[in-house]
mmCIF file of C-alpha atoms in Angstrom:
data_model
loop_
_atom_site.group_PDB
_atom_site.id
_atom_site.type_symbol
_atom_site.label_atom_id
_atom_site.label_comp_id
_atom_site.label_asym_id
_atom_site.label_seq_id
_atom_site.Cartn_x
_atom_site.Cartn_y
_atom_site.Cartn_z
ATOM 1 C CA MET A 1206 -98.987 114.858 194.668
ATOM 2 C CA LYS A 1207 -95.926 113.077 192.920
ATOM 3 C CA THR A 1208 -98.266 112.331 190.189
ATOM 4 C CA THR A 1209 -100.799 115.384 189.636
ATOM 5 C CA LEU A 1210 -97.134 116.637 189.508
ATOM 6 C CA LEU A 1211 -95.795 114.554 186.710
ATOM 7 C CA ALA A 1212 -99.026 115.027 185.088
ATOM 8 C CA ALA A 1213 -99.022 118.919 185.318
ATOM 9 C CA LEU A 1214 -95.590 118.099 183.386
ATOM 10 C CA GLY A 1215 -96.137 116.797 180.796
ATOM 11 C CA LEU A 1216 -99.541 118.924 179.731
ATOM 12 C CA THR A 1217 -96.343 121.274 180.028
ATOM 13 C CA PHE A 1218 -93.998 119.770 177.854
ATOM 14 C CA ALA A 1219 -97.281 118.438 175.581
ATOM 15 C CA SER A 1220 -98.235 122.756 175.208
ATOM 16 C CA VAL A 1221 -94.032 123.540 174.632
ATOM 17 C CA CYS A 1222 -94.395 120.780 171.783
ATOM 18 C CA ASN A 1223 -97.415 121.999 170.037
ATOM 19 C CA LEU A 1224 -96.094 125.689 170.416
ATOM 20 C CA ALA A 1225 -93.023 124.668 168.507
ATOM 21 C CA LEU A 1226 -94.464 122.866 166.237
ATOM 22 C CA ALA A 1227 -96.912 125.389 165.451
ATOM 23 C CA GLY A 1228 -94.917 127.842 163.859
ATOM 24 C CA PRO A 1229 -93.708 131.188 163.850
ATOM 25 C CA THR A 1230 -97.111 132.305 161.670
ATOM 26 C CA LEU A 1231 -99.945 130.033 163.367
ATOM 27 C CA GLU A 1232 -98.112 130.401 166.930
ATOM 28 C CA ARG A 1233 -99.187 133.931 166.410
ATOM 29 C CA VAL A 1234 -101.964 134.133 164.918
ATOM 30 C CA GLU A 1235 -103.157 131.392 167.814
ATOM 31 C CA LYS A 1236 -101.883 133.644 170.538
ATOM 32 C CA ASN A 1237 -103.075 137.218 169.412
ATOM 33 C CA GLY A 1238 -106.651 135.368 168.502
ATOM 34 C CA GLU A 1239 -106.530 137.314 165.058
ATOM 35 C CA LEU A 1240 -105.293 136.879 161.719
ATOM 36 C CA VAL A 1241 -104.266 139.829 160.014
ATOM 37 C CA ASN A 1242 -104.866 139.425 156.056
ATOM 38 C CA VAL A 1243 -102.816 142.320 153.808
ATOM 39 C CA LEU A 1244 -104.823 143.978 150.560
ATOM 40 C CA MET A 1245 -105.583 146.275 148.272
ATOM 41 C CA GLU A 1246 -108.850 148.999 149.198
ATOM 42 C CA ASN A 1247 -109.544 149.326 145.452
ATOM 43 C CA TYR A 1248 -109.199 147.182 143.562
ATOM 44 C CA PRO A 1249 -113.006 145.465 142.958
ATOM 45 C CA PRO A 1250 -114.825 143.643 142.992
ATOM 46 C CA PHE A 1251 -112.122 141.444 145.456
ATOM 47 C CA SER A 1252 -111.294 144.748 147.622
ATOM 48 C CA PHE A 1253 -112.827 148.196 148.331
ATOM 49 C CA LEU A 1254 -115.197 150.207 150.221
ATOM 50 C CA ASN A 1255 -117.675 150.426 150.320
ATOM 51 C CA GLU A 1256 -120.631 152.659 151.261
ATOM 52 C CA GLN A 1257 -120.158 152.168 154.810
ATOM 53 C CA ASN A 1258 -116.479 153.290 154.392
ATOM 54 C CA GLN A 1259 -115.364 149.274 154.915
ATOM 55 C CA LEU A 1260 -113.767 147.044 152.924
ATOM 56 C CA ASP A 1261 -116.034 144.853 151.104
ATOM 57 C CA GLY A 1262 -115.523 142.572 148.393
ATOM 58 C CA PHE A 1263 -114.710 138.633 147.286
ATOM 59 C CA ASP A 1264 -110.989 138.350 149.099
ATOM 60 C CA VAL A 1265 -112.615 140.285 152.528
ATOM 61 C CA ASP A 1266 -114.898 137.243 152.412
ATOM 62 C CA VAL A 1267 -112.527 135.070 151.632
ATOM 63 C CA ALA A 1268 -110.403 136.169 154.434
ATOM 64 C CA LYS A 1269 -113.515 136.320 156.989
ATOM 65 C CA ALA A 1270 -114.189 132.805 156.470
ATOM 66 C CA VAL A 1271 -110.258 131.752 156.941
ATOM 67 C CA ALA A 1272 -110.307 133.538 160.097
ATOM 68 C CA ASP A 1273 -113.376 131.968 160.937
ATOM 69 C CA LYS A 1274 -112.023 128.142 160.098
ATOM 70 C CA LEU A 1275 -108.953 129.288 162.649
ATOM 71 C CA GLY A 1276 -111.454 130.630 165.068
ATOM 72 C CA VAL A 1277 -109.618 134.307 164.952
ATOM 73 C CA LYS A 1278 -111.301 137.522 164.711
ATOM 74 C CA LEU A 1279 -109.696 139.185 160.936
ATOM 75 C CA ARG A 1280 -108.027 142.949 161.007
ATOM 76 C CA LEU A 1281 -107.440 144.425 157.639
ATOM 77 C CA GLU A 1282 -104.565 146.406 156.554
ATOM 78 C CA THR A 1283 -104.062 147.540 153.250
ATOM 79 C CA PRO A 1284 -100.391 149.121 152.540
ATOM 80 C CA SER A 1285 -99.687 149.667 148.718
ATOM 81 C CA TRP A 1286 -99.787 147.222 146.611
ATOM 82 C CA ASP A 1287 -95.447 147.851 145.955
ATOM 83 C CA VAL A 1288 -94.854 147.046 149.990
ATOM 84 C CA ILE A 1289 -97.418 144.113 149.980
ATOM 85 C CA ALA A 1290 -95.615 142.726 146.624
ATOM 86 C CA ALA A 1291 -92.337 143.167 147.940
ATOM 87 C CA GLY A 1292 -92.988 140.518 150.961
ATOM 88 C CA ARG A 1293 -90.155 140.904 154.237
ATOM 89 C CA TRP A 1294 -93.365 141.397 156.091
ATOM 90 C CA ASN A 1295 -91.555 140.074 159.264
ATOM 91 C CA GLY A 1296 -94.290 139.376 160.920
ATOM 92 C CA ARG A 1297 -96.497 142.725 160.450
ATOM 93 C CA TYR A 1298 -98.952 140.690 158.830
ATOM 94 C CA ASP A 1299 -100.047 136.716 158.140
ATOM 95 C CA ILE A 1300 -101.704 136.794 154.858
ATOM 96 C CA CYS A 1301 -102.273 138.224 151.327
ATOM 97 C CA ILE A 1302 -105.547 137.002 150.106
ATOM 98 C CA CYS A 1303 -104.826 139.719 148.832
ATOM 99 C CA SER A 1304 -105.388 138.174 144.592
ATOM 100 C CA MET A 1305 -101.750 137.827 143.805
ATOM 101 C CA THR A 1306 -99.829 135.893 140.934
ATOM 102 C CA PRO A 1307 -97.270 133.555 141.652
ATOM 103 C CA SER A 1308 -94.624 134.440 139.718
ATOM 104 C CA GLN A 1309 -90.315 132.901 139.814
ATOM 105 C CA ALA A 1310 -89.323 136.499 140.982
ATOM 106 C CA ARG A 1311 -91.702 136.306 144.366
ATOM 107 C CA ALA A 1312 -91.149 132.920 144.965
ATOM 108 C CA GLN A 1313 -88.134 133.802 146.212
ATOM 109 C CA VAL A 1314 -89.833 135.238 148.956
ATOM 110 C CA PHE A 1315 -92.940 134.275 149.283
ATOM 111 C CA ASP A 1316 -95.091 130.979 149.278
ATOM 112 C CA PHE A 1317 -98.316 130.560 147.404
ATOM 113 C CA PRO A 1318 -99.955 127.015 149.646
ATOM 114 C CA VAL A 1319 -103.039 127.664 147.327
ATOM 115 C CA THR A 1320 -104.120 128.961 144.084
ATOM 116 C CA TYR A 1321 -108.395 129.865 145.028
ATOM 117 C CA TYR A 1322 -109.438 132.007 141.749
ATOM 118 C CA ALA A 1323 -108.384 132.439 138.248
ATOM 119 C CA SER A 1324 -109.090 134.565 135.725
ATOM 120 C CA PRO A 1325 -108.430 136.190 132.424
ATOM 121 C CA ALA A 1326 -105.848 139.157 131.049
ATOM 122 C CA VAL A 1327 -107.392 141.541 129.071
ATOM 123 C CA ILE A 1328 -106.808 144.839 126.622
ATOM 124 C CA VAL A 1329 -109.279 148.025 128.149
ATOM 125 C CA VAL A 1330 -109.308 150.525 125.453
ATOM 126 C CA ASN A 1331 -111.179 154.289 125.445
ATOM 127 C CA ALA A 1332 -114.515 153.579 123.512
ATOM 128 C CA SER A 1333 -113.794 155.580 120.960
ATOM 129 C CA ASP A 1334 -110.268 153.779 119.984
ATOM 130 C CA GLU A 1335 -109.642 152.602 116.891
ATOM 131 C CA ARG A 1336 -106.409 152.035 116.529
ATOM 132 C CA ILE A 1337 -105.778 148.688 118.986
ATOM 133 C CA HIS A 1338 -107.317 145.082 118.428
ATOM 134 C CA SER A 1339 -104.835 143.072 119.744
ATOM 135 C CA ALA A 1340 -101.521 143.131 122.023
ATOM 136 C CA LYS A 1341 -99.704 143.833 118.666
ATOM 137 C CA ASP A 1342 -101.114 146.824 118.525
ATOM 138 C CA LEU A 1343 -99.703 147.510 122.374
ATOM 139 C CA SER A 1344 -96.405 148.521 120.360
ATOM 140 C CA GLY A 1345 -95.046 151.947 121.109
ATOM 141 C CA LEU A 1346 -98.124 152.915 122.870
ATOM 142 C CA LYS A 1347 -98.819 154.080 126.903
ATOM 143 C CA VAL A 1348 -100.271 151.278 129.046
ATOM 144 C CA GLY A 1349 -101.571 151.697 132.582
ATOM 145 C CA VAL A 1350 -100.731 149.027 135.454
ATOM 146 C CA THR A 1351 -101.314 148.497 138.790
ATOM 147 C CA SER A 1352 -97.400 149.030 139.764
ATOM 148 C CA ALA A 1353 -95.536 145.757 140.820
ATOM 149 C CA SER A 1354 -98.345 143.620 139.410
ATOM 150 C CA SER A 1355 -98.003 140.693 136.507
ATOM 151 C CA TYR A 1356 -99.288 143.362 133.943
ATOM 152 C CA GLU A 1357 -96.089 145.597 134.458
ATOM 153 C CA GLY A 1358 -94.474 142.313 134.046
ATOM 154 C CA TYR A 1359 -96.380 140.684 131.083
ATOM 155 C CA LEU A 1360 -95.860 144.353 129.607
ATOM 156 C CA ASN A 1361 -92.040 143.916 130.623
ATOM 157 C CA LYS A 1362 -91.724 140.785 128.714
ATOM 158 C CA ASP A 1363 -90.119 139.249 132.261
ATOM 159 C CA LEU A 1364 -93.221 137.179 133.749
ATOM 160 C CA VAL A 1365 -93.211 134.289 134.650
ATOM 161 C CA ILE A 1366 -96.303 132.956 136.144
ATOM 162 C CA GLU A 1367 -94.696 129.866 138.792
ATOM 163 C CA GLY A 1368 -96.245 126.630 138.160
ATOM 164 C CA ALA A 1369 -97.020 127.329 134.579
ATOM 165 C CA GLU A 1370 -93.002 127.331 133.394
ATOM 166 C CA ASP A 1371 -93.904 124.754 130.716
ATOM 167 C CA LYS A 1372 -96.633 127.309 129.136
ATOM 168 C CA PRO A 1373 -94.065 130.492 128.274
ATOM 169 C CA LEU A 1374 -96.127 133.672 127.555
ATOM 170 C CA VAL A 1375 -95.857 135.235 124.202
ATOM 171 C CA TYR A 1376 -95.389 139.148 123.565
ATOM 172 C CA PRO A 1377 -96.022 139.864 120.591
ATOM 173 C CA PHE A 1378 -95.913 143.515 120.753
ATOM 174 C CA GLU A 1379 -92.927 145.461 120.461
ATOM 175 C CA ALA A 1380 -91.382 147.902 123.592
ATOM 176 C CA VAL A 1381 -94.952 149.695 125.181
ATOM 177 C CA GLN A 1382 -94.980 152.680 127.729
ATOM 178 C CA VAL A 1383 -95.293 150.965 130.964
ATOM 179 C CA ALA A 1384 -97.410 153.506 132.924
ATOM 180 C CA PRO A 1385 -97.734 152.647 136.336
ATOM 181 C CA TYR A 1386 -100.560 153.467 139.048
ATOM 182 C CA ASP A 1387 -101.380 152.290 142.744
ATOM 183 C CA ASN A 1388 -104.594 150.932 140.860
ATOM 184 C CA ASP A 1389 -107.003 150.364 138.755
ATOM 185 C CA THR A 1390 -109.468 152.880 139.741
ATOM 186 C CA VAL A 1391 -107.461 155.637 138.618
ATOM 187 C CA ALA A 1392 -105.841 154.255 135.444
ATOM 188 C CA PHE A 1393 -109.593 153.732 134.412
ATOM 189 C CA HIS A 1394 -110.147 157.884 135.569
ATOM 190 C CA ASP A 1395 -107.400 158.693 132.902
ATOM 191 C CA LEU A 1396 -107.960 156.298 130.341
ATOM 192 C CA ALA A 1397 -111.351 157.967 130.171
ATOM 193 C CA LEU A 1398 -110.364 161.036 129.303
ATOM 194 C CA GLY A 1399 -110.206 159.978 125.960
ATOM 195 C CA ALA A 1400 -108.402 157.161 123.258
ATOM 196 C CA GLY A 1401 -104.085 158.741 123.669
ATOM 197 C CA VAL A 1402 -104.731 162.008 126.334
ATOM 198 C CA ARG A 1403 -102.776 159.817 128.751
ATOM 199 C CA LEU A 1404 -103.258 156.615 128.352
ATOM 200 C CA ASP A 1405 -103.948 154.122 125.531
ATOM 201 C CA ALA A 1406 -104.832 151.055 127.285
ATOM 202 C CA ILE A 1407 -105.394 149.512 130.744
ATOM 203 C CA LEU A 1408 -104.194 145.847 131.354
ATOM 204 C CA THR A 1409 -106.120 144.048 134.262
ATOM 205 C CA ASN A 1410 -108.041 141.165 135.404
ATOM 206 C CA LEU A 1411 -110.955 140.622 133.068
ATOM 207 C CA VAL A 1412 -113.325 140.054 136.688
ATOM 208 C CA THR A 1413 -112.665 143.590 137.602
ATOM 209 C CA ALA A 1414 -112.811 144.882 133.909
ATOM 210 C CA GLN A 1415 -116.219 143.787 133.596
ATOM 211 C CA PRO A 1416 -118.020 145.732 135.483
ATOM 212 C CA ARG A 1417 -116.319 148.974 134.629
ATOM 213 C CA ILE A 1418 -117.184 148.272 131.231
ATOM 214 C CA ASP A 1419 -120.754 147.905 131.800
ATOM 215 C CA GLN A 1420 -121.537 150.495 134.136
ATOM 216 C CA ASP A 1421 -119.555 153.090 132.051
ATOM 217 C CA LYS A 1422 -119.779 153.068 128.462
ATOM 218 C CA ARG A 1423 -116.333 154.812 127.375
ATOM 219 C CA PHE A 1424 -114.918 151.841 127.510
ATOM 220 C CA LYS A 1425 -114.365 148.620 126.078
ATOM 221 C CA LEU A 1426 -112.268 145.177 125.561
ATOM 222 C CA ALA A 1427 -109.665 145.004 123.163
ATOM 223 C CA GLY A 1428 -109.180 141.562 121.656
ATOM 224 C CA ASP A 1429 -108.966 138.156 123.186
ATOM 225 C CA ALA A 1430 -107.658 137.704 126.802
ATOM 226 C CA LEU A 1431 -103.755 137.323 127.091
ATOM 227 C CA TYR A 1432 -103.329 134.721 129.426
ATOM 228 C CA ALA A 1433 -104.942 132.824 132.076
ATOM 229 C CA GLU A 1434 -103.642 134.326 135.144
ATOM 230 C CA PRO A 1435 -103.650 132.424 138.874
ATOM 231 C CA ASN A 1436 -104.002 134.079 141.419
ATOM 232 C CA ALA A 1437 -102.880 132.476 145.614
ATOM 233 C CA VAL A 1438 -102.494 132.778 148.609
ATOM 234 C CA ALA A 1439 -99.805 134.307 149.908
ATOM 235 C CA ILE A 1440 -97.068 134.039 152.716
ATOM 236 C CA GLU A 1441 -94.411 134.738 154.311
ATOM 237 C CA LYS A 1442 -91.557 132.065 153.097
ATOM 238 C CA ASP A 1443 -90.014 128.677 155.268
ATOM 239 C CA ASP A 1444 -93.454 128.264 157.545
ATOM 240 C CA ALA A 1445 -94.389 124.677 156.351
ATOM 241 C CA GLU A 1446 -96.760 124.528 159.415
ATOM 242 C CA TRP A 1447 -98.706 127.682 158.583
ATOM 243 C CA ARG A 1448 -98.628 126.473 154.697
ATOM 244 C CA ALA A 1449 -100.495 122.690 155.842
ATOM 245 C CA LYS A 1450 -102.558 125.100 158.527
ATOM 246 C CA VAL A 1451 -103.380 127.176 155.109
ATOM 247 C CA GLU A 1452 -103.820 124.306 152.733
ATOM 248 C CA SER A 1453 -106.276 122.404 155.062
ATOM 249 C CA VAL A 1454 -108.140 125.508 155.770
ATOM 250 C CA PHE A 1455 -109.024 126.097 151.988
ATOM 251 C CA ALA A 1456 -109.744 122.354 150.945
ATOM 252 C CA GLU A 1457 -111.877 122.804 153.840
ATOM 253 C CA LEU A 1458 -113.821 125.784 151.998
ATOM 254 C CA ARG A 1459 -113.948 124.180 148.833
ATOM 255 C CA GLN A 1460 -115.295 121.115 150.345
ATOM 256 C CA ASP A 1461 -118.130 122.773 152.632
ATOM 257 C CA GLY A 1462 -119.105 124.989 149.310
ATOM 258 C CA THR A 1463 -117.920 128.867 150.894
ATOM 259 C CA LEU A 1464 -115.432 129.277 147.923
ATOM 260 C CA ALA A 1465 -117.587 128.876 145.360
ATOM 261 C CA ALA A 1466 -121.113 131.433 147.140
ATOM 262 C CA ILE A 1467 -118.110 133.559 147.794
ATOM 263 C CA SER A 1468 -117.628 133.424 144.146
ATOM 264 C CA LYS A 1469 -120.877 133.163 143.230
ATOM 265 C CA LYS A 1470 -121.854 136.025 145.472
ATOM 266 C CA TRP A 1471 -119.203 138.142 143.620
ATOM 267 C CA ILE A 1472 -118.291 137.671 140.662
ATOM 268 C CA GLY A 1473 -121.761 135.668 139.007
ATOM 269 C CA SER A 1474 -119.878 132.279 138.276
ATOM 270 C CA ASP A 1475 -117.776 129.822 140.803
ATOM 271 C CA ILE A 1476 -114.493 131.203 139.674
ATOM 272 C CA SER A 1477 -112.318 129.152 142.541
ATOM 273 C CA GLN A 1478 -109.654 126.177 141.808
#
């Protein structure tokens, strides 16, 4: 009886230790049997509502793969990008597999355990526009961006990409009129009205812009890509156990080819890192 009691106490102590070592986020995910991922509702092909009015896309599939590796259900939340990027979630969300670019400012509130894909930042203009051929031509013009995005930081000339401090960005333009939008979709609607009607240009991700340009001849690219934009998984700061778990899961997804397969499905090529 005494041996049984000691064994039981030992198991209880081991369980408590495991929970203590799990970290607040991992403990919450395991306890609830659910991973809460936060992302945008209008950022195709990474996240968008499909014809069945369900969230779909590259980031959605990656989040599903992560939840599968963890052995839990996936729940998706879609607050505004301002809310996502502000951080300090206080346990409302577990992870942001949501195409976030690391920056020095964001590193104050987030940890970025994994960079999972990269794509160029580009300028999109109305197809009738003959004024804009490079970033230098944006001086004094009105440029649409997603609010609180890295593109807004670039136009404000204060973007520093976390981990790339030794490669300062070039800002060849004078002051730009920055027009923040909740998402790219509305910005493209405004640009479609004509060159300079509501917008002169949009600064965005090549991967999201290219399908729109291919499908709608009212848009075109202007000049070369401005910089390579790494996109990382973001988690709440200072949760070492959760960070290690996320790193481990993504290492498995790379090794077994899952990330590459998701990338080829949605992008047509492997942009995973």
